[in-house]
Amino acid sequence: MWGYLFFFAVALLSGLGIGSAGLPVLYLTLAKGLPQLTAQALNLIFFLFSSGAALLVHLLRTPLLFGAIFLILPTGIVGSLIGTAIAKWMPQEILRTLFGVFLIVTGSIGLFKKGKK
Amino acid sequence: MRFLSRNIITVSLLGFLGLLGGLLNGLLGAGGGIVIVAGLRAIYKGKLSDARSVYVSAIAVMLPLSLVSVWRYAHAGLVPQAPFHALILPAIAGGATGALLLRHLTPHALSRLFAAVVLVSGIVLVL
């Protein structure tokens, strides 16, 4: 039950455009004891469905930046291939630490940046 | 000439943004969207009629990139053979609900709270 609620809440934040910041990875590694890479794979699957659903709703009302999308995609795909290749080779502990550092940086920026209310 | 150089800079920035977003997405399974949203906001600052276009466009980019990453993870045998309903059903429900709420809520306070949770989570993970 708590798992469903947790994933619903994280997906809600994704739909709001805030993003999940990999919180499902944290839940799956710490609460469910899954290996880091498996948790990352499941997080990506989670994202596909949560953001896919959000995108379908958004597309009804919000215009896309098609030019930017078509310029970002090719190098993005290259980046994904490089990233997954490195992830498979890298020791899980280092990956976990990198992920933690990423969360700290993301959280710090989000908490301390000035923004519009 | 100035127009051309400005557009080359923009094209290069967008290309670099994609590379960085894809790299994070593949390496950590997360984070690509954050980078792309931040980059698009900087590039399109003051030029958009609807600022939400940045978020929605970032999702539109991250979906195929995540599909590529999932494919590579699955190819490496890292995707478990398990029922995904605990993940997928709340993902669809939550994502659609969040998207519907976007026009009715101010995300500012939410994003601050979320950032605090993310920061504490990161510290716990590193320690």
mmCIF file of C-alpha atoms in Angstrom, chain A:
data_model
loop_
_atom_site.group_PDB
_atom_site.id
_atom_site.type_symbol
_atom_site.label_atom_id
_atom_site.label_comp_id
_atom_site.label_asym_id
_atom_site.label_seq_id
_atom_site.Cartn_x
_atom_site.Cartn_y
_atom_site.Cartn_z
ATOM 1 C CA MET A 1 0.000 0.000 0.000
ATOM 2 C CA TRP A 2 2.742 2.453 1.008
ATOM 3 C CA GLY A 3 4.650 1.599 -2.152
ATOM 4 C CA TYR A 4 1.657 2.527 -4.316
ATOM 5 C CA LEU A 5 1.208 5.803 -2.422
ATOM 6 C CA PHE A 6 4.880 6.640 -2.664
ATOM 7 C CA PHE A 7 5.022 6.062 -6.419
ATOM 8 C CA PHE A 8 1.754 7.960 -6.925
ATOM 9 C CA ALA A 9 3.151 10.966 -5.002
ATOM 10 C CA VAL A 10 6.435 10.948 -6.936
ATOM 11 C CA ALA A 11 4.566 10.620 -10.246
ATOM 12 C CA LEU A 12 2.370 13.563 -9.193
ATOM 13 C CA LEU A 13 5.464 15.711 -8.756
ATOM 14 C CA SER A 14 6.735 14.549 -12.142
ATOM 15 C CA GLY A 15 3.444 15.540 -13.713
ATOM 16 C CA LEU A 16 3.734 18.976 -12.104
ATOM 17 C CA GLY A 17 7.067 19.428 -13.860
ATOM 18 C CA ILE A 18 9.113 19.248 -10.656
ATOM 19 C CA GLY A 19 10.471 15.808 -11.499
ATOM 20 C CA SER A 20 11.228 12.772 -9.400
ATOM 21 C CA ALA A 21 14.982 13.427 -8.947
ATOM 22 C CA GLY A 22 15.467 9.683 -8.771
ATOM 23 C CA LEU A 23 13.560 9.243 -5.512
ATOM 24 C CA PRO A 24 12.231 5.886 -6.736
ATOM 25 C CA VAL A 25 15.881 4.749 -6.973
ATOM 26 C CA LEU A 26 16.370 5.675 -3.341
ATOM 27 C CA TYR A 27 13.209 3.851 -2.290
ATOM 28 C CA LEU A 28 14.041 0.741 -4.291
ATOM 29 C CA THR A 29 17.631 0.535 -2.974
ATOM 30 C CA LEU A 30 17.054 1.482 0.666
ATOM 31 C CA ALA A 31 13.543 0.136 1.369
ATOM 32 C CA LYS A 32 13.468 -2.811 -1.061
ATOM 33 C CA GLY A 33 17.183 -3.680 -1.043
ATOM 34 C CA LEU A 34 17.534 -3.779 -4.830
ATOM 35 C CA PRO A 35 20.937 -3.314 -6.479
ATOM 36 C CA GLN A 36 21.663 0.226 -7.693
ATOM 37 C CA LEU A 37 21.565 -0.573 -11.422
ATOM 38 C CA THR A 38 18.309 -2.544 -11.157
ATOM 39 C CA ALA A 39 16.743 0.333 -9.229
ATOM 40 C CA GLN A 40 17.929 2.776 -11.898
ATOM 41 C CA ALA A 41 16.389 0.607 -14.646
ATOM 42 C CA LEU A 42 13.062 0.467 -12.777
ATOM 43 C CA ASN A 43 13.208 4.233 -12.219
ATOM 44 C CA LEU A 44 13.509 4.731 -15.969
ATOM 45 C CA ILE A 45 10.508 2.454 -16.574
ATOM 46 C CA PHE A 46 8.583 4.397 -13.917
ATOM 47 C CA PHE A 47 9.493 7.634 -15.696
ATOM 48 C CA LEU A 48 8.317 6.314 -19.061
ATOM 49 C CA PHE A 49 4.829 5.735 -17.694
ATOM 50 C CA SER A 50 4.483 8.719 -15.332
ATOM 51 C CA SER A 51 5.801 11.270 -17.796
ATOM 52 C CA GLY A 52 4.120 9.591 -20.740
ATOM 53 C CA ALA A 53 0.762 10.021 -19.012
ATOM 54 C CA ALA A 54 1.622 13.607 -18.037
ATOM 55 C CA LEU A 55 2.735 14.442 -21.571
ATOM 56 C CA LEU A 56 -0.547 13.244 -23.067
ATOM 57 C CA VAL A 57 -2.414 15.643 -20.742
ATOM 58 C CA HIS A 58 0.022 18.529 -21.315
ATOM 59 C CA LEU A 59 -0.106 18.207 -25.108
ATOM 60 C CA LEU A 60 -3.797 19.159 -25.011
ATOM 61 C CA ARG A 61 -2.939 22.603 -23.629
ATOM 62 C CA THR A 62 0.757 23.430 -23.860
ATOM 63 C CA PRO A 63 2.817 24.046 -27.010
ATOM 64 C CA LEU A 64 6.057 22.126 -27.575
ATOM 65 C CA LEU A 65 9.421 23.647 -28.547
ATOM 66 C CA PHE A 66 9.806 21.428 -31.604
ATOM 67 C CA GLY A 67 13.004 23.090 -32.820
ATOM 68 C CA ALA A 68 14.748 22.522 -29.501
ATOM 69 C CA ILE A 69 13.468 18.962 -29.243
ATOM 70 C CA PHE A 70 14.824 17.984 -32.676
ATOM 71 C CA LEU A 71 18.195 19.556 -31.887
ATOM 72 C CA ILE A 72 18.522 17.931 -28.452
ATOM 73 C CA LEU A 73 17.405 14.413 -29.381
ATOM 74 C CA PRO A 74 20.336 13.213 -31.561
ATOM 75 C CA THR A 75 23.065 14.116 -29.053
ATOM 76 C CA GLY A 76 20.768 12.982 -26.241
ATOM 77 C CA ILE A 77 20.589 9.493 -27.696
ATOM 78 C CA VAL A 78 24.393 9.434 -28.009
ATOM 79 C CA GLY A 79 24.659 10.578 -24.376
ATOM 80 C CA SER A 80 22.263 7.820 -23.235
ATOM 81 C CA LEU A 81 24.304 5.157 -25.009
ATOM 82 C CA ILE A 82 27.549 6.456 -23.480
ATOM 83 C CA GLY A 83 25.954 6.778 -20.030
ATOM 84 C CA THR A 84 24.558 3.233 -19.987
ATOM 85 C CA ALA A 85 27.889 1.847 -21.217
ATOM 86 C CA ILE A 86 29.736 3.579 -18.347
ATOM 87 C CA ALA A 87 27.077 2.505 -15.798
ATOM 88 C CA LYS A 88 27.514 -1.165 -16.678
ATOM 89 C CA TRP A 89 31.262 -0.932 -16.131
ATOM 90 C CA MET A 90 31.295 1.245 -13.011
ATOM 91 C CA PRO A 91 31.269 -0.399 -9.537
ATOM 92 C CA GLN A 92 27.837 -0.111 -7.878
ATOM 93 C CA GLU A 93 29.203 1.653 -4.792
ATOM 94 C CA ILE A 94 30.710 4.435 -6.875
ATOM 95 C CA LEU A 95 27.476 4.728 -8.851
ATOM 96 C CA ARG A 96 25.519 4.957 -5.605
ATOM 97 C CA THR A 97 27.820 7.697 -4.278
ATOM 98 C CA LEU A 98 27.597 9.589 -7.567
ATOM 99 C CA PHE A 99 23.832 9.351 -7.351
ATOM 100 C CA GLY A 100 23.896 10.670 -3.787
ATOM 101 C CA VAL A 101 26.090 13.602 -4.816
ATOM 102 C CA PHE A 102 23.704 14.315 -7.670
ATOM 103 C CA LEU A 103 20.767 14.426 -5.232
ATOM 104 C CA ILE A 104 22.685 16.772 -2.901
ATOM 105 C CA VAL A 105 23.537 19.151 -5.742
ATOM 106 C CA THR A 106 19.987 19.043 -7.126
ATOM 107 C CA GLY A 107 18.433 19.546 -3.710
ATOM 108 C CA SER A 108 20.770 22.407 -2.825
ATOM 109 C CA ILE A 109 20.097 24.240 -6.061
ATOM 110 C CA GLY A 110 16.354 23.772 -5.695
ATOM 111 C CA LEU A 111 16.357 24.881 -2.072
ATOM 112 C CA PHE A 112 18.598 27.891 -2.262
ATOM 113 C CA LYS A 113 17.917 29.345 -5.686
ATOM 114 C CA LYS A 114 15.759 32.457 -5.921
ATOM 115 C CA GLY A 115 12.607 31.901 -7.902
ATOM 116 C CA LYS A 116 9.258 33.359 -8.830
ATOM 117 C CA LYS A 117 6.409 32.708 -6.429
#
